[in-house]
Structures are given as structure tokens and as C-alpha cells.
One Martini backbone bead per residue (centre of mass of N, CA, C, O) as a GRO file, in nm:
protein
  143
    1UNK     BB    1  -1.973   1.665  -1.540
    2UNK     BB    2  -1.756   1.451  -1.496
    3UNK     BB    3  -1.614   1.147  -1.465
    4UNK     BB    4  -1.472   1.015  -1.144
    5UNK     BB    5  -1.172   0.843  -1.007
    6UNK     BB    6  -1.125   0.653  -0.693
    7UNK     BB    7  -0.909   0.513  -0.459
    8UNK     BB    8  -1.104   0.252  -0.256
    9UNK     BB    9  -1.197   0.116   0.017
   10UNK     BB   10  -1.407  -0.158   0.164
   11UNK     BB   11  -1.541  -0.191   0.420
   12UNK     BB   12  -1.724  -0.322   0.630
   13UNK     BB   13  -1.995  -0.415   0.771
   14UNK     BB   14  -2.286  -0.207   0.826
   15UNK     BB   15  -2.546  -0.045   0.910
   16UNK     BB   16  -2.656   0.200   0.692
   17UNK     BB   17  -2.566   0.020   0.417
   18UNK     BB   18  -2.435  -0.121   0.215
   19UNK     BB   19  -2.139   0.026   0.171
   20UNK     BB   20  -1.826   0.132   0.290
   21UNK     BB   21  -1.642   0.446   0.350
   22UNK     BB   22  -1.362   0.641   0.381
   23UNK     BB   23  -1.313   0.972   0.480
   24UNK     BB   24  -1.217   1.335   0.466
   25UNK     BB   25  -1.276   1.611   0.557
   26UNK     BB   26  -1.332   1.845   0.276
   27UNK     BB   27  -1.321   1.691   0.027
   28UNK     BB   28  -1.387   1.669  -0.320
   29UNK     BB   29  -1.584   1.387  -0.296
   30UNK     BB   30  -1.817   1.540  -0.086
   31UNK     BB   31  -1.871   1.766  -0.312
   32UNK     BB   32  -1.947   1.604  -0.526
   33UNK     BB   33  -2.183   1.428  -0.358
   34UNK     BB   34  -2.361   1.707  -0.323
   35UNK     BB   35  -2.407   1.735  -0.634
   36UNK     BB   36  -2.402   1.384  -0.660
   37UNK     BB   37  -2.521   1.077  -0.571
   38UNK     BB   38  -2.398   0.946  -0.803
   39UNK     BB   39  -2.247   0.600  -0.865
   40UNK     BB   40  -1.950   0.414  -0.961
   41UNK     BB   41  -1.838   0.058  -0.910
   42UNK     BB   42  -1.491  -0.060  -0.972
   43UNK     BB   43  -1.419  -0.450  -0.956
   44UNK     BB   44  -1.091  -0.626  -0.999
   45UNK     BB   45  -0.969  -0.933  -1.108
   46UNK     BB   46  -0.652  -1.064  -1.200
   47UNK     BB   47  -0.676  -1.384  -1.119
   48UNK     BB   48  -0.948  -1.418  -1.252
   49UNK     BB   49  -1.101  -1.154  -1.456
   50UNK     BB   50  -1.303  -1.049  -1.298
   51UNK     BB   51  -1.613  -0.837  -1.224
   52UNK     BB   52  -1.754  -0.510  -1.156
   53UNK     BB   53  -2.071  -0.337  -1.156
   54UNK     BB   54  -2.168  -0.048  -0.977
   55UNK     BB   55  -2.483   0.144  -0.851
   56UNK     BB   56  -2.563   0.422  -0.700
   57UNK     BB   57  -2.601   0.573  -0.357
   58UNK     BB   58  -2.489   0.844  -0.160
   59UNK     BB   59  -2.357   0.923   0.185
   60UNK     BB   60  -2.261   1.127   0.440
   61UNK     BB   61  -2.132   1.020   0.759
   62UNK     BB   62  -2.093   1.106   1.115
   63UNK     BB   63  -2.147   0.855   1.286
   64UNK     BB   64  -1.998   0.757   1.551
   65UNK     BB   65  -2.123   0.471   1.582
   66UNK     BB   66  -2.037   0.381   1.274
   67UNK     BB   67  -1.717   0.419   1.333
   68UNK     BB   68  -1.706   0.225   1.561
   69UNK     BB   69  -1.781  -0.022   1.399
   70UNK     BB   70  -1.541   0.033   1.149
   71UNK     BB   71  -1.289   0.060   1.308
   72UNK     BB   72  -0.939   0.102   1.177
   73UNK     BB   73  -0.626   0.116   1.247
   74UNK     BB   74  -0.551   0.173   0.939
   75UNK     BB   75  -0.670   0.478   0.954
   76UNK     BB   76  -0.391   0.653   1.060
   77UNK     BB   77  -0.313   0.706   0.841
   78UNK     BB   78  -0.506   0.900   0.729
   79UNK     BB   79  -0.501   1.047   1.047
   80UNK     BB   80  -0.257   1.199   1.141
   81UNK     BB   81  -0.131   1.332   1.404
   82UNK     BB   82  -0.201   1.713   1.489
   83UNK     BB   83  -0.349   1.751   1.711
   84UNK     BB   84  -0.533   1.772   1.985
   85UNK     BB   85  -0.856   1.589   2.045
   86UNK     BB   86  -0.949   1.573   1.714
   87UNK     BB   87  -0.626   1.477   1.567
   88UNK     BB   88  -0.535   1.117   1.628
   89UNK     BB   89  -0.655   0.835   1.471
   90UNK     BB   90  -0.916   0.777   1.606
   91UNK     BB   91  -1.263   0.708   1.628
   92UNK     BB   92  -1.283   1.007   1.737
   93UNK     BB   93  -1.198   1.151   1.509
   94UNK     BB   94  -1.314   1.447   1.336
   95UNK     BB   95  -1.251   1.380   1.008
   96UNK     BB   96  -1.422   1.182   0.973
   97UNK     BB   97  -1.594   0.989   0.697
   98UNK     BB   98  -1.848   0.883   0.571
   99UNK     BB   99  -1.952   0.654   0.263
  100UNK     BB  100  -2.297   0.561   0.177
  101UNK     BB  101  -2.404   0.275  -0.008
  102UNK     BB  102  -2.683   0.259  -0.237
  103UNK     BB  103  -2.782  -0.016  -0.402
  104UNK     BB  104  -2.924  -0.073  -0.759
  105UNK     BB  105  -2.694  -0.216  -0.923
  106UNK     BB  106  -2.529  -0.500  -1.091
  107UNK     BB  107  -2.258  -0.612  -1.282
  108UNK     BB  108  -2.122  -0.892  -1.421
  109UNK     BB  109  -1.813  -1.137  -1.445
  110UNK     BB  110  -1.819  -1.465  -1.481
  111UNK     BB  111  -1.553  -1.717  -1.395
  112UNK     BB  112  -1.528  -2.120  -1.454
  113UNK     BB  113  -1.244  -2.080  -1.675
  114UNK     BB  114  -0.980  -2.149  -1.657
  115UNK     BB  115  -0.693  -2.019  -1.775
  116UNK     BB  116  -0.590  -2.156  -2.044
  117UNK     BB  117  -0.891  -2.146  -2.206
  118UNK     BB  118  -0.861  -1.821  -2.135
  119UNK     BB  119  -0.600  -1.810  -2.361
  120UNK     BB  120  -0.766  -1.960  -2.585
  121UNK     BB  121  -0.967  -1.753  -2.643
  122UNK     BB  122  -0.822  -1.481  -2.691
  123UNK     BB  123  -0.649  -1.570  -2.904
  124UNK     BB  124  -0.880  -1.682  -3.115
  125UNK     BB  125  -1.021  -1.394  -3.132
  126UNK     BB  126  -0.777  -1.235  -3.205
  127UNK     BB  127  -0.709  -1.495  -3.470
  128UNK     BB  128  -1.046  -1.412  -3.615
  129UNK     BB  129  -1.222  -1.174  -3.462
  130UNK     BB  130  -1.362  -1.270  -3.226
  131UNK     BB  131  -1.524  -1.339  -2.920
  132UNK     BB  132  -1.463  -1.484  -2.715
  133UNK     BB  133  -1.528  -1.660  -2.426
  134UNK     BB  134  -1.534  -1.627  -2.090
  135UNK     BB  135  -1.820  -1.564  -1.979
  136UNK     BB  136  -2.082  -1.441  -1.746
  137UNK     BB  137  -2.299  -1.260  -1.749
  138UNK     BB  138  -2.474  -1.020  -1.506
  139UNK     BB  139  -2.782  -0.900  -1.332
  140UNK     BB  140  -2.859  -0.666  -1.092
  141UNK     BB  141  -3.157  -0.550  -0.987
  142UNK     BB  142  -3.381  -0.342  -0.833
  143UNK     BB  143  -3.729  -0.344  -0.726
   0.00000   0.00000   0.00000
């Protein structure tokens, strides 16, 4: 009943999803996903101090196309050689499970405010009460 978050990279674009990400059968994230596949995915860049909140729809996939065309070998860190035919490491471990993401709206935080400026406006905030002027929001919602 509570939104929980976890670190995961996003793969790169294939088709049948908007984003796509890896993850092992078996795990907490997928039986959560079969409860609710409602989620939000936030995303923060330190050095430009942008974010971005995406909502979507996930989906739990095993589509073996799809994971050889998404395959990379440093998904071997997460899928390590356990013996057997299925559990080696390769686009083919039986382990893997795609996990496809449907955007229906994202909001963002655009900055092309200098970073000086941008320290300029925080203190400035800081030390009058007021709300700094970072950047500029935006919202893209699916219609």
C-alpha cells in the first residue's frame, strides 16, 4: 500500500515500450508490479541540478526477441554463472525478465540558468524568504 523506490538503469530503446529496464524472475519488484503496475520513475542530474518525474504503466516481459535485442554483457554482474543451461549470464539466462514501461505524462525541471546564477538565486532565497527562480517546469501528459 506504500510507494517504494529502487535503483535501476534504463536500458536502451527497443520496441514494445517506452523504457525498458532488467530485473530477475522471482523478485519483490515483479510481484509488486502484478499488484499495481502503476509507478513513477524519477530521474536527477547533479551537475545540471534538472530532474524529470515520468508515470507510466509497467509490464513484465520475457519476450526472448526483446531481450536479445536489449542485451548487454554487463547484465552478467546481475545474472552470475550458477551452472545449468538456463542460469549463465547470456541473453539467453532464463533468469531475466524485461520490465516495459508505458509513459502517460512526465513533468521536468529545464535549466539554462548558468550554474553561478543558479547559486545566486538559491542564496538569495535562502536570505529573503522567497522561492528562488531555478528553471523553468513543464509538463508533457499523453492525451
Amino acid at each position: 500500500g506504500h510507494l517504494e523506490s529502487r535503483a535501476m538503469a534504463n536500458q536502451k530503446h527497443a520496441a514494445g515500450a517506452d523504457l525498458w529496464f532488467v530485473t530477475s524472475k522471482g523478485t519483490a519488484k515483479l510481484r509488486d508490479l502484478e499488484l499495481d503496475p502503476h509507478l513513477n520513475l524519477g530521474y536527477y542530474d547533479n551537475r545540471t541540478r534538472e530532474w524529470i518525474s515520468v508515470s507510466g504503466i509497467a509490464r513484465a516481459s520475457r519476450d526472448r526477441e526483446t531481450i536479445k535485442a536489449l542485451y548487454a554483457p554487463d547484465w552478467s554482474i546481475w545474472f552470475p554463472k550458477e551452472g545449468g543451461d538456463s542460469r549463465h549470464g547470456t541473453e539467453d539466462d532464463q533468469r531475466i525478465v524485461l520490465i516495459g514501461v508505458e509513459v502517460h505524462a512526465a513533468v521536468y525541471l529545464e535549466i539554462d540558468t548558468p550554474r553561478p546564477v543558479l547559486l545566486y538565486e538559491m542564496v538569495k532565497g535562502w536570505l529573503t524568504g522567497t522561492e528562488p527562480k531555478l528553471g523553468e517546469m513543464h509538463e508533457v501528459v499523453e492525451h
